[in-house]
Amino acid sequence: MGLTSAPQRAVRLPLRNRGVFPGDVLQAVDAFDSVLLGPGVFREGRELVATRAGILRWDEAHHRLWVENDQKRYIPALHDHVIGVVSDKNAEEYRLDIGAPATAVLPLLAFDGASKRNRPQLHVGSLVYCRVVVAHRDMEPEVSCKAPPGVGAAKDWVTRESVFGKLQAGHVFDCPAIVCRGLMDAQGPLLDALADVGAFELAVGVNGRVWVDAEQERMVVLVQNAILQSQGWPLAEHTRLVKTLQQSFS
Amino acid sequence: MNHSSAGGGMSSNERDFIARSMEADVRVDGRRRLDSRLLSMTANEEGNGIELGLGETKVLATASAELVEPFADRPAEGILQFFVDLSPMAAPDFEPGRASEPAVELMRLLERSVRKSQAVDIESLCIIAGKRVWSIRCDITVINHRGNLADAVMLAALGALDHLRLPAVMLSGAGDEATVQILPPDQAETSALSFHHRPVAVSFGFFRHMDAGPIVLALDPTEREEQEEPLFPRRYCSKAYITRSRSPLTGWSG
């Protein structure tokens, strides 16, 4: 479960960063000390098998193995950070549309420091940034706004400094999941180039939604269009893309 | 892109932002208020239809003609009918089966502005009064609904009608004995429909961010902007149709 890891032996993954097809055997389970199966990977006996076509990715730091492709439907996976829209609320839980086949459950008290008397009030249509805590193919997904274990001192929800929680104002847009994953890596020059133009706040959900807020509406639109158009461009071109867009919007 | 959230699942944040940015004259897709999306029209290979793209909205319109007996109360007029199909393929909240309310509304719009306004010369479709007239059927299938269906559907329908060629016919006999024979296109020149004028629909969305704020209007709204309805309760009420006519074009190029 822990997000921080003890050193483990290097895993040999011949298909890493290469294209795989459904049914391809990726590796034996025994080859891993610990592995978290992400989307597109399925355990069959002692082997891990791809269930969809795409590129095999392996995140050494978090022991995550998944197959990346341009699938539009989001399939929840454990520890994913997602953006949901409240579609219903009742006495015990909120229902969230996270773009998955089923709505996700967000318990009313799944916020750091929330009690029965003192908890955030969400309404139908509210945006929530949360993480997936239950992802099973035969169950409804469950999400939580509590900080994951091992993060250290979790911020109370009233401070408004917690990572997860209600997203105030701003704008949300749909974005290919593959672009979202690229943004999560935060290595690319795109966000840096945008930050040079102006200040903005960003939350990326791997379920294919991105939330942006900035003082100026123009900046929000610039960020959205830069992110959407960056797909398919080499990283080296991203700075130029932002410059071009900035000129066309001013 | 993930469209599972289309329709009812739109967040209040997005609704607010659309109206707020509209006031600042920037739209979510980078357009200004009075910018239209890119329009493209392609004639299909069979020569009976038009594929129209308005931004990401895609519409396919085909027209076909057959000889029928006219309606008894209008013996000297041809028949012109429009059918609009909004299937779940276009947007997940459209339902299959019977024509839905927005589909009926689009058909009415077409009938009003193309047939009732006499844009197409219906009388010239008559071959023998009371016996044989051309019946023109225009089928419009929305392939992808990304807003502003009214403009897209109308333009596509007009393109398809403009693209349609009626085969020549040969009359023999007279009076009650008269018979009509359709000539194959390699034997006789086909003819186009005759237009009196060509209507063009222009749709605007109306937006107001704050209760007492100014009302701003925007050309060619996307489907997300049509969802934003701070002023009018019903979806298609948030648009006004201004239908204008213009002199005949030389025809759509492929």
Short mmCIF file of C-alpha atoms in Angstrom, two decimals:
data_model
loop_
_atom_site.label_atom_id
_atom_site.label_comp_id
_atom_site.label_asym_id
_atom_site.label_seq_id
_atom_site.Cartn_x
_atom_site.Cartn_y
_atom_site.Cartn_z
CA MET A 1 0.00 0.00 0.00
CA GLY A 2 2.72 2.45 0.92
CA LEU A 3 3.74 4.97 -1.67
CA THR A 4 7.31 5.11 -0.44
CA SER A 5 9.28 2.02 -1.12
CA ALA A 6 12.04 -0.10 0.27
CA PRO A 7 14.78 -0.74 -2.29
CA GLN A 8 13.91 -3.75 -4.39
CA ARG A 9 15.68 -5.72 -7.02
CA ALA A 10 15.55 -4.37 -10.54
CA VAL A 11 12.75 -5.87 -12.62
CA ARG A 12 13.52 -7.16 -16.06
CA LEU A 13 10.73 -6.06 -18.37
CA PRO A 14 11.69 -6.67 -22.01
CA LEU A 15 8.48 -5.08 -23.28
CA ARG A 16 8.82 -1.90 -21.24
CA ASN A 17 8.00 1.24 -23.29
CA ARG A 18 7.10 -0.96 -26.24
CA GLY A 19 3.83 -1.78 -27.88
CA VAL A 20 1.88 -4.73 -26.48
CA PHE A 21 -1.30 -6.44 -27.60
CA PRO A 22 -4.08 -8.06 -25.58
CA GLY A 23 -2.90 -11.49 -24.47
CA ASP A 24 0.80 -10.68 -24.52
CA VAL A 25 2.57 -12.13 -21.48
CA LEU A 26 4.38 -9.22 -19.82
CA GLN A 27 6.30 -10.97 -17.05
CA ALA A 28 5.90 -13.60 -14.34
CA VAL A 29 4.46 -12.31 -11.08
CA ASP A 30 7.47 -13.75 -9.24
CA ALA A 31 9.78 -11.33 -11.01
CA PHE A 32 8.40 -8.51 -8.89
CA ASP A 33 8.91 -7.92 -5.19
CA SER A 34 5.83 -5.77 -5.26
CA VAL A 35 3.68 -4.61 -8.14
CA LEU A 36 0.51 -2.55 -8.43
CA LEU A 37 -1.52 -3.51 -11.47
CA GLY A 38 -2.71 -0.48 -13.38
CA PRO A 39 -5.10 -0.28 -16.31
CA GLY A 40 -4.64 -2.88 -19.02
CA VAL A 41 -2.76 -5.44 -16.91
CA PHE A 42 -4.36 -8.60 -15.60
CA ARG A 43 -3.04 -11.44 -13.52
CA GLU A 44 -3.53 -14.86 -15.01
CA GLY A 45 -2.17 -17.54 -12.72
CA ARG A 46 1.52 -16.81 -12.27
CA GLU A 47 1.73 -14.43 -15.20
CA LEU A 48 0.84 -10.83 -15.89
CA VAL A 49 -0.98 -10.41 -19.17
CA ALA A 50 -1.92 -7.33 -21.18
CA THR A 51 -5.67 -6.86 -21.69
CA ARG A 52 -5.51 -4.05 -24.22
CA ALA A 53 -3.29 -2.71 -26.95
CA GLY A 54 -0.93 0.09 -26.03
CA ILE A 55 2.48 0.89 -24.64
CA LEU A 56 3.71 -0.89 -21.53
CA ARG A 57 4.77 1.50 -18.77
CA TRP A 58 6.55 0.70 -15.54
CA ASP A 59 6.91 3.22 -12.74
CA GLU A 60 9.83 2.02 -10.66
CA ALA A 61 9.25 4.43 -7.78
CA HIS A 62 5.64 3.40 -7.19
CA HIS A 63 5.86 -0.20 -8.49
CA ARG A 64 3.10 0.53 -10.96
CA LEU A 65 2.66 -1.43 -14.15
CA TRP A 66 0.14 -0.35 -16.77
CA VAL A 67 -0.63 -0.30 -20.48
CA GLU A 68 -1.02 3.19 -21.85
CA ASN A 69 -3.31 3.91 -24.77
CA ASP A 70 -5.82 6.47 -25.97
CA GLN A 71 -8.87 4.79 -24.49
CA LYS A 72 -11.64 7.28 -23.85
CA ARG A 73 -13.48 5.46 -21.10
CA TYR A 74 -11.74 5.77 -17.77
CA ILE A 75 -11.25 2.52 -15.85
CA PRO A 76 -10.50 3.30 -12.19
CA ALA A 77 -7.22 2.04 -10.81
CA LEU A 78 -5.98 2.17 -7.22
CA HIS A 79 -4.26 5.44 -6.14
CA ASP A 80 -5.26 7.29 -9.31
CA HIS A 81 -5.84 11.00 -8.81
CA VAL A 82 -9.12 11.91 -10.44
CA ILE A 83 -11.47 14.86 -10.84
CA GLY A 84 -15.13 14.08 -10.24
CA VAL A 85 -18.40 15.96 -10.53
CA VAL A 86 -20.93 15.47 -7.74
CA SER A 87 -24.02 13.96 -9.33
CA ASP A 88 -25.98 13.07 -6.19
CA LYS A 89 -25.74 13.18 -2.41
CA ASN A 90 -27.44 11.26 0.37
CA ALA A 91 -27.13 10.74 4.14
CA GLU A 92 -23.84 8.87 4.00
CA GLU A 93 -22.08 9.61 0.78
CA TYR A 94 -21.69 11.70 -2.32
CA ARG A 95 -21.93 10.12 -5.76
CA LEU A 96 -19.28 11.28 -8.17
CA ASP A 97 -19.16 11.09 -11.92
CA ILE A 98 -15.50 10.32 -12.61
CA GLY A 99 -16.05 9.22 -16.19
CA ALA A 100 -15.97 5.56 -15.19
CA PRO A 101 -18.58 2.93 -16.11
CA ALA A 102 -20.12 3.35 -12.64
CA THR A 103 -20.41 6.40 -10.40
CA ALA A 104 -17.88 6.56 -7.59
CA VAL A 105 -18.70 6.75 -3.90
CA LEU A 106 -17.21 9.54 -1.79
CA PRO A 107 -18.13 9.06 1.90
CA LEU A 108 -19.22 12.31 3.58
CA LEU A 109 -16.38 12.03 6.10
CA ALA A 110 -13.59 11.11 3.69
CA PHE A 111 -11.87 14.45 4.29
CA ASP A 112 -8.99 15.04 6.69
CA GLY A 113 -10.34 16.42 9.96
CA ALA A 114 -13.99 16.09 8.95
CA SER A 115 -16.53 15.16 11.62
CA LYS A 116 -20.28 14.70 11.53
CA ARG A 117 -20.76 18.31 12.57
CA ASN A 118 -17.92 19.88 10.75
CA ARG A 119 -17.48 18.69 7.20
CA PRO A 120 -17.34 20.22 3.73
CA GLN A 121 -20.64 20.79 2.00
CA LEU A 122 -20.67 19.75 -1.63
CA HIS A 123 -23.55 20.25 -4.01
CA VAL A 124 -24.64 18.61 -7.22
CA GLY A 125 -22.29 20.04 -9.84
CA SER A 126 -19.38 20.64 -7.46
CA LEU A 127 -15.95 19.59 -8.65
CA VAL A 128 -13.86 17.36 -6.40
CA TYR A 129 -10.21 16.39 -6.66
CA CYS A 130 -9.77 13.02 -5.02
CA ARG A 131 -7.95 9.71 -5.21
CA VAL A 132 -9.26 6.23 -5.88
CA VAL A 133 -9.14 3.97 -2.81
CA VAL A 134 -11.26 1.04 -4.03
CA ALA A 135 -10.97 -0.12 -7.60
CA HIS A 136 -12.31 -3.55 -8.30
CA ARG A 137 -13.87 -4.66 -11.54
CA ASP A 138 -16.98 -6.00 -9.80
CA MET A 139 -17.47 -3.16 -7.32
CA GLU A 140 -18.33 0.50 -7.42
CA PRO A 141 -15.19 2.58 -7.23
CA GLU A 142 -14.64 4.49 -4.00
CA VAL A 143 -12.71 7.73 -3.77
CA SER A 144 -11.38 9.72 -0.87
CA CYS A 145 -10.15 13.24 -0.25
CA LYS A 146 -7.89 12.19 2.63
CA ALA A 147 -4.16 12.51 2.12
CA PRO A 148 -2.61 9.12 1.35
CA PRO A 149 -0.73 7.36 4.19
CA GLY A 150 2.94 8.18 4.30
CA VAL A 151 2.55 11.77 3.15
CA GLY A 152 3.28 13.16 6.61
CA ALA A 153 1.12 15.76 8.32
CA ALA A 154 -2.16 15.86 6.43
CA LYS A 155 -3.69 19.30 6.15
CA ASP A 156 -7.13 19.68 7.69
CA TRP A 157 -9.82 20.37 5.11
CA VAL A 158 -10.77 23.70 6.77
CA THR A 159 -7.33 25.13 6.08
CA ARG A 160 -8.01 24.85 2.35
CA GLU A 161 -4.42 23.76 1.96
CA SER A 162 -5.13 20.06 1.54
CA VAL A 163 -4.19 18.54 -1.79
CA PHE A 164 -7.56 16.89 -2.30
CA GLY A 165 -10.96 18.40 -1.84
CA LYS A 166 -13.44 20.70 -3.50
CA LEU A 167 -12.15 22.69 -6.45
CA GLN A 168 -13.35 26.28 -6.17
CA ALA A 169 -14.19 28.35 -9.27
CA GLY A 170 -11.88 27.86 -12.24
CA HIS A 171 -12.63 25.82 -15.29
CA VAL A 172 -12.53 22.12 -16.10
CA PHE A 173 -12.07 20.49 -19.48
CA ASP A 174 -11.80 17.01 -20.94
CA CYS A 175 -8.40 16.00 -22.16
CA PRO A 176 -7.05 12.71 -23.55
CA ALA A 177 -5.86 10.54 -20.66
CA ILE A 178 -2.49 10.15 -22.31
CA VAL A 179 -1.93 13.92 -22.19
CA CYS A 180 -3.05 13.94 -18.55
CA ARG A 181 -0.48 11.31 -17.63
CA GLY A 182 2.16 13.37 -19.40
CA LEU A 183 1.21 16.42 -17.32
CA MET A 184 1.43 14.39 -14.10
CA ASP A 185 5.07 13.62 -14.84
CA ALA A 186 5.72 17.37 -14.81
CA GLN A 187 9.02 16.95 -16.65
CA GLY A 188 7.88 18.62 -19.84
CA PRO A 189 8.58 22.26 -20.71
CA LEU A 190 4.90 22.99 -21.39
CA LEU A 191 3.87 24.02 -17.86
CA ASP A 192 7.08 25.99 -17.40
CA ALA A 193 6.45 27.91 -20.59
CA LEU A 194 2.89 28.63 -19.47
CA ALA A 195 4.11 29.76 -16.05
CA ASP A 196 6.32 32.32 -17.79
CA VAL A 197 3.19 33.86 -19.31
CA GLY A 198 1.27 34.16 -16.07
CA ALA A 199 0.31 32.50 -12.80
CA PHE A 200 -2.24 29.72 -12.81
CA GLU A 201 -3.37 26.77 -10.73
CA LEU A 202 -3.73 23.31 -12.21
CA ALA A 203 -5.18 19.98 -11.06
CA VAL A 204 -4.83 16.96 -13.31
CA GLY A 205 -7.04 13.92 -13.04
CA VAL A 206 -5.88 10.84 -14.89
CA ASN A 207 -9.55 10.19 -15.70
CA GLY A 208 -9.15 12.68 -18.51
CA ARG A 209 -10.10 15.92 -16.79
CA VAL A 210 -8.00 18.95 -16.09
CA TRP A 211 -8.95 21.84 -13.84
CA VAL A 212 -7.37 25.27 -14.32
CA ASP A 213 -7.79 28.53 -12.52
CA ALA A 214 -6.14 31.90 -13.03
CA GLU A 215 -6.90 35.51 -12.36
CA GLN A 216 -7.58 36.24 -16.02
CA GLU A 217 -10.01 34.19 -18.11
CA ARG A 218 -7.63 34.61 -21.04
CA MET A 219 -4.90 32.77 -19.13
CA VAL A 220 -7.22 29.86 -18.37
CA VAL A 221 -8.14 29.55 -22.03
CA LEU A 222 -4.47 29.74 -23.01
CA VAL A 223 -3.57 26.93 -20.61
CA GLN A 224 -6.43 24.76 -21.87
CA ASN A 225 -5.61 25.22 -25.52
CA ALA A 226 -1.88 24.76 -25.00
CA ILE A 227 -2.45 21.47 -23.15
CA LEU A 228 -4.93 20.15 -25.71
CA GLN A 229 -2.78 21.10 -28.67
CA SER A 230 0.47 19.84 -27.17
CA GLN A 231 -0.49 16.24 -27.93
CA GLY A 232 1.59 14.90 -30.77
CA TRP A 233 4.18 17.68 -30.66
CA PRO A 234 7.73 16.90 -29.59
CA LEU A 235 8.65 18.36 -26.20
CA ALA A 236 11.12 20.74 -27.81
CA GLU A 237 8.27 22.43 -29.69
CA HIS A 238 6.10 23.08 -26.62
CA THR A 239 7.65 26.43 -25.74
CA ARG A 240 7.07 27.67 -29.26
CA LEU A 241 3.50 26.38 -29.20
CA VAL A 242 2.75 28.44 -26.10
CA LYS A 243 4.28 31.55 -27.72
CA THR A 244 2.19 31.11 -30.87
CA LEU A 245 -1.01 30.60 -28.91
CA GLN A 246 -0.26 33.55 -26.67
CA GLN A 247 0.07 35.81 -29.70
CA SER A 248 -3.16 34.59 -31.26
CA PHE A 249 -5.08 35.21 -28.03
CA SER A 250 -3.84 38.72 -27.31
CA MET B 1 -11.80 12.92 -25.48
CA ASN B 2 -13.94 11.90 -22.59
CA HIS B 3 -17.54 12.74 -23.29
CA SER B 4 -19.12 10.62 -20.62
CA SER B 5 -19.72 13.80 -18.68
CA ALA B 6 -21.61 15.48 -21.51
CA GLY B 7 -25.03 16.84 -20.73
CA GLY B 8 -26.29 16.60 -17.18
CA GLY B 9 -22.89 15.95 -15.65
CA MET B 10 -21.46 19.36 -16.42
CA SER B 11 -19.96 20.97 -13.34
CA SER B 12 -21.12 24.30 -12.00
CA ASN B 13 -17.52 25.51 -12.23
CA GLU B 14 -17.56 25.03 -15.99
CA ARG B 15 -20.96 26.70 -16.39
CA ASP B 16 -19.79 29.72 -14.44
CA PHE B 17 -16.56 29.95 -16.35
CA ILE B 18 -18.24 29.83 -19.74
CA ALA B 19 -20.43 32.81 -18.85
CA ARG B 20 -17.60 34.66 -17.08
CA SER B 21 -15.15 34.29 -19.95
CA MET B 22 -17.85 35.25 -22.44
CA GLU B 23 -18.05 38.61 -20.71
CA ALA B 24 -14.29 39.02 -21.16
CA ASP B 25 -14.68 38.16 -24.86
CA VAL B 26 -12.65 34.97 -24.74
CA ARG B 27 -14.30 31.64 -25.31
CA VAL B 28 -13.15 28.29 -24.05
CA ASP B 29 -11.95 27.18 -27.48
CA GLY B 30 -10.03 30.40 -28.03
CA ARG B 31 -12.60 32.13 -30.21
CA ARG B 32 -13.96 35.63 -29.69
CA ARG B 33 -17.69 36.12 -29.24
CA LEU B 34 -18.50 36.73 -32.88
CA ASP B 35 -16.13 34.14 -34.34
CA SER B 36 -17.58 31.15 -36.09
CA ARG B 37 -15.90 27.77 -36.23
CA LEU B 38 -14.28 26.48 -39.38
CA LEU B 39 -16.79 25.28 -41.95
CA SER B 40 -16.14 22.55 -44.47
CA MET B 41 -18.42 20.94 -47.05
CA THR B 42 -17.64 17.90 -49.14
CA ALA B 43 -19.82 16.32 -51.79
CA ASN B 44 -19.85 12.56 -51.43
CA GLU B 45 -18.83 10.26 -54.27
CA GLU B 46 -22.30 8.96 -55.03
CA GLY B 47 -23.23 12.51 -55.90
CA ASN B 48 -26.33 12.61 -53.76
CA GLY B 49 -25.08 14.03 -50.50
CA ILE B 50 -23.04 16.54 -48.57
CA GLU B 51 -20.81 16.02 -45.59
CA LEU B 52 -20.63 19.15 -43.53
CA GLY B 53 -18.27 19.96 -40.71
CA LEU B 54 -18.74 22.98 -38.46
CA GLY B 55 -15.82 22.74 -36.06
CA GLU B 56 -16.23 19.29 -34.60
CA THR B 57 -19.95 19.13 -35.40
CA LYS B 58 -20.47 16.75 -38.30
CA VAL B 59 -23.60 16.36 -40.38
CA LEU B 60 -24.37 14.18 -43.38
CA ALA B 61 -27.23 15.22 -45.66
CA THR B 62 -28.51 13.26 -48.64
CA ALA B 63 -31.32 14.08 -51.03
CA SER B 64 -33.25 11.72 -53.28
CA ALA B 65 -36.15 12.08 -55.65
CA GLU B 66 -38.93 9.76 -56.80
CA LEU B 67 -42.11 10.12 -58.82
CA VAL B 68 -45.31 9.96 -56.77
CA GLU B 69 -48.92 11.01 -56.88
CA PRO B 70 -49.35 14.49 -55.38
CA PHE B 71 -51.46 15.31 -52.31
CA ALA B 72 -55.09 15.74 -53.33
CA ASP B 73 -55.33 19.27 -51.95
CA ARG B 74 -52.18 20.41 -53.77
CA PRO B 75 -52.31 18.67 -57.13
CA ALA B 76 -49.83 21.00 -58.85
CA GLU B 77 -47.09 20.97 -56.24
CA GLY B 78 -44.19 18.63 -55.69
CA ILE B 79 -43.37 17.22 -52.27
CA LEU B 80 -40.37 18.25 -50.20
CA GLN B 81 -39.72 16.49 -46.92
CA PHE B 82 -37.00 16.69 -44.31
CA PHE B 83 -35.96 14.01 -41.85
CA VAL B 84 -33.45 14.72 -39.12
CA ASP B 85 -31.86 11.83 -37.27
CA LEU B 86 -30.28 12.46 -33.88
CA SER B 87 -28.89 9.11 -32.82
CA PRO B 88 -26.86 8.28 -29.69
CA MET B 89 -23.86 8.18 -31.99
CA ALA B 90 -24.02 11.98 -32.21
CA ALA B 91 -24.22 12.54 -28.46
CA PRO B 92 -24.77 10.08 -25.61
CA ASP B 93 -27.89 11.85 -24.35
CA PHE B 94 -29.78 11.39 -27.62
CA GLU B 95 -32.08 8.39 -27.57
CA PRO B 96 -32.55 5.94 -30.40
CA GLY B 97 -35.94 5.34 -31.99
CA ARG B 98 -38.64 7.92 -32.46
CA ALA B 99 -37.72 11.47 -33.40
CA SER B 100 -36.86 13.37 -30.24
CA GLU B 101 -37.96 16.89 -29.42
CA PRO B 102 -34.79 18.59 -30.68
CA ALA B 103 -34.98 16.53 -33.89
CA VAL B 104 -38.58 17.60 -34.47
CA GLU B 105 -37.60 21.17 -33.80
CA LEU B 106 -34.85 21.01 -36.41
CA MET B 107 -37.24 19.46 -38.96
CA ARG B 108 -39.71 22.28 -38.33
CA LEU B 109 -36.98 24.84 -38.78
CA LEU B 110 -36.07 23.30 -42.14
CA GLU B 111 -39.67 23.15 -43.27
CA ARG B 112 -40.31 26.74 -42.27
CA SER B 113 -37.22 28.18 -43.83
CA VAL B 114 -36.83 26.03 -46.94
CA ARG B 115 -40.30 24.90 -47.96
CA LYS B 116 -42.70 27.42 -46.46
CA SER B 117 -40.48 30.34 -47.42
CA GLN B 118 -40.61 29.04 -51.00
CA ALA B 119 -36.85 28.78 -51.20
CA VAL B 120 -37.26 25.81 -53.50
CA ASP B 121 -39.71 26.16 -56.36
CA ILE B 122 -42.16 23.41 -55.46
CA GLU B 123 -44.40 24.01 -58.43
CA SER B 124 -41.66 23.23 -60.90
CA LEU B 125 -41.57 19.72 -59.44
CA CYS B 126 -44.98 18.99 -60.89
CA ILE B 127 -45.00 16.88 -64.05
CA ILE B 128 -48.68 16.08 -64.56
CA ALA B 129 -50.98 17.97 -62.24
CA GLY B 130 -52.85 15.59 -59.96
CA LYS B 131 -51.00 12.54 -61.29
CA ARG B 132 -47.23 12.67 -61.16
CA VAL B 133 -44.92 14.97 -59.23
CA TRP B 134 -41.39 14.70 -57.88
CA SER B 135 -41.17 13.89 -54.21
CA ILE B 136 -37.88 15.08 -52.76
CA ARG B 137 -36.71 13.53 -49.56
CA CYS B 138 -33.84 15.08 -47.65
CA ASP B 139 -32.28 12.94 -44.92
CA ILE B 140 -30.02 14.64 -42.44
CA THR B 141 -27.98 12.49 -40.09
CA VAL B 142 -26.07 14.17 -37.31
CA ILE B 143 -22.83 12.24 -36.95
CA ASN B 144 -21.29 14.29 -34.16
CA HIS B 145 -23.11 16.85 -32.05
CA ARG B 146 -20.74 19.53 -30.85
CA GLY B 147 -23.18 22.39 -30.83
CA ASN B 148 -25.07 24.65 -33.21
CA LEU B 149 -26.99 21.93 -35.00
CA ALA B 150 -29.44 24.43 -36.47
CA ASP B 151 -26.86 26.15 -38.65
CA ALA B 152 -25.11 22.93 -39.59
CA VAL B 153 -28.28 21.02 -40.45
CA MET B 154 -29.73 23.85 -42.51
CA LEU B 155 -26.56 24.40 -44.50
CA ALA B 156 -26.10 20.68 -45.10
CA ALA B 157 -29.71 20.24 -46.21
CA LEU B 158 -29.42 23.13 -48.61
CA GLY B 159 -26.16 21.76 -49.95
CA ALA B 160 -27.72 18.37 -50.55
CA LEU B 161 -30.74 19.89 -52.31
CA ASP B 162 -28.47 22.04 -54.41
CA HIS B 163 -26.43 18.99 -55.28
CA LEU B 164 -29.41 16.89 -56.34
CA ARG B 165 -29.97 16.27 -60.06
CA LEU B 166 -33.39 15.27 -61.31
CA PRO B 167 -33.38 12.95 -64.30
CA ALA B 168 -35.24 14.06 -67.40
CA VAL B 169 -38.67 12.55 -67.97
CA MET B 170 -40.56 11.71 -71.14
CA LEU B 171 -44.29 12.27 -71.36
CA SER B 172 -46.43 10.23 -73.69
CA GLY B 173 -50.14 10.26 -74.28
CA ALA B 174 -52.48 12.96 -73.12
CA GLY B 175 -55.19 13.51 -70.54
CA ASP B 176 -55.92 10.47 -68.38
CA GLU B 177 -53.82 8.27 -70.65
CA ALA B 178 -50.61 10.21 -70.02
CA THR B 179 -47.64 8.19 -68.84
CA VAL B 180 -44.29 9.36 -67.50
CA GLN B 181 -41.02 7.63 -68.20
CA ILE B 182 -37.72 8.44 -66.48
CA LEU B 183 -34.83 8.74 -68.91
CA PRO B 184 -31.40 7.45 -67.87
CA PRO B 185 -28.88 10.26 -67.31
CA ASP B 186 -26.72 9.25 -70.31
CA GLN B 187 -29.63 9.85 -72.68
CA ALA B 188 -30.87 13.20 -71.47
CA GLU B 189 -29.56 16.13 -69.45
CA THR B 190 -30.40 16.06 -65.78
CA SER B 191 -31.60 19.22 -64.13
CA ALA B 192 -31.04 20.89 -60.76
CA LEU B 193 -33.78 22.11 -58.47
CA SER B 194 -34.68 25.71 -58.99
CA PHE B 195 -34.17 27.99 -56.05
CA HIS B 196 -35.86 31.30 -55.44
CA HIS B 197 -33.43 32.13 -52.66
CA ARG B 198 -31.11 30.36 -50.27
CA PRO B 199 -31.80 30.65 -46.56
CA VAL B 200 -28.91 30.59 -44.12
CA ALA B 201 -29.45 30.08 -40.39
CA VAL B 202 -27.33 32.03 -37.95
CA SER B 203 -27.57 31.03 -34.30
CA PHE B 204 -26.48 32.94 -31.26
CA GLY B 205 -26.23 31.93 -27.62
CA PHE B 206 -27.16 34.47 -24.94
CA PHE B 207 -25.14 34.65 -21.77
CA ARG B 208 -25.30 36.55 -18.54
CA HIS B 209 -22.78 35.95 -15.80
CA MET B 210 -24.19 37.92 -12.91
CA ASP B 211 -27.81 38.58 -12.04
CA ALA B 212 -27.80 42.19 -13.12
CA GLY B 213 -24.86 41.94 -15.51
CA PRO B 214 -24.95 42.68 -19.21
CA ILE B 215 -26.34 40.12 -21.63
CA VAL B 216 -23.75 39.13 -24.20
CA LEU B 217 -24.34 37.07 -27.29
CA ALA B 218 -22.01 34.70 -29.05
CA LEU B 219 -22.07 33.28 -32.54
CA ASP B 220 -21.99 29.56 -33.28
CA PRO B 221 -22.18 28.17 -29.73
CA THR B 222 -20.62 24.79 -28.93
CA GLU B 223 -22.62 22.10 -27.16
CA ARG B 224 -21.02 23.04 -23.83
CA GLU B 225 -22.02 26.64 -24.36
CA GLU B 226 -25.56 25.59 -25.21
CA GLN B 227 -25.73 23.86 -21.85
CA GLU B 228 -24.97 27.17 -20.23
CA GLU B 229 -28.46 28.57 -19.85
CA PRO B 230 -28.51 31.29 -17.23
CA LEU B 231 -31.17 33.24 -19.05
CA PHE B 232 -33.57 30.77 -20.55
CA PRO B 233 -34.74 27.56 -19.00
CA ARG B 234 -34.96 25.38 -22.09
CA ARG B 235 -32.00 24.29 -24.06
CA TYR B 236 -33.01 25.38 -27.52
CA CYS B 237 -34.48 28.58 -26.17
CA SER B 238 -31.00 29.80 -25.41
CA LYS B 239 -30.62 30.36 -29.13
CA ALA B 240 -32.31 32.69 -31.48
CA TYR B 241 -32.59 31.80 -35.11
CA ILE B 242 -32.16 34.60 -37.53
CA THR B 243 -32.85 33.25 -40.97
CA ARG B 244 -31.73 35.33 -43.88
CA SER B 245 -31.79 34.78 -47.58
CA ARG B 246 -29.14 35.54 -50.12
CA SER B 247 -28.97 35.51 -53.88
CA PRO B 248 -28.21 32.18 -55.60
CA LEU B 249 -24.66 30.97 -55.41
CA THR B 250 -23.00 29.34 -58.32
CA GLY B 251 -23.24 26.02 -56.51
CA TRP B 252 -21.20 24.26 -53.84
CA SER B 253 -17.80 23.15 -54.85
CA GLY B 254 -16.61 19.71 -53.80
#
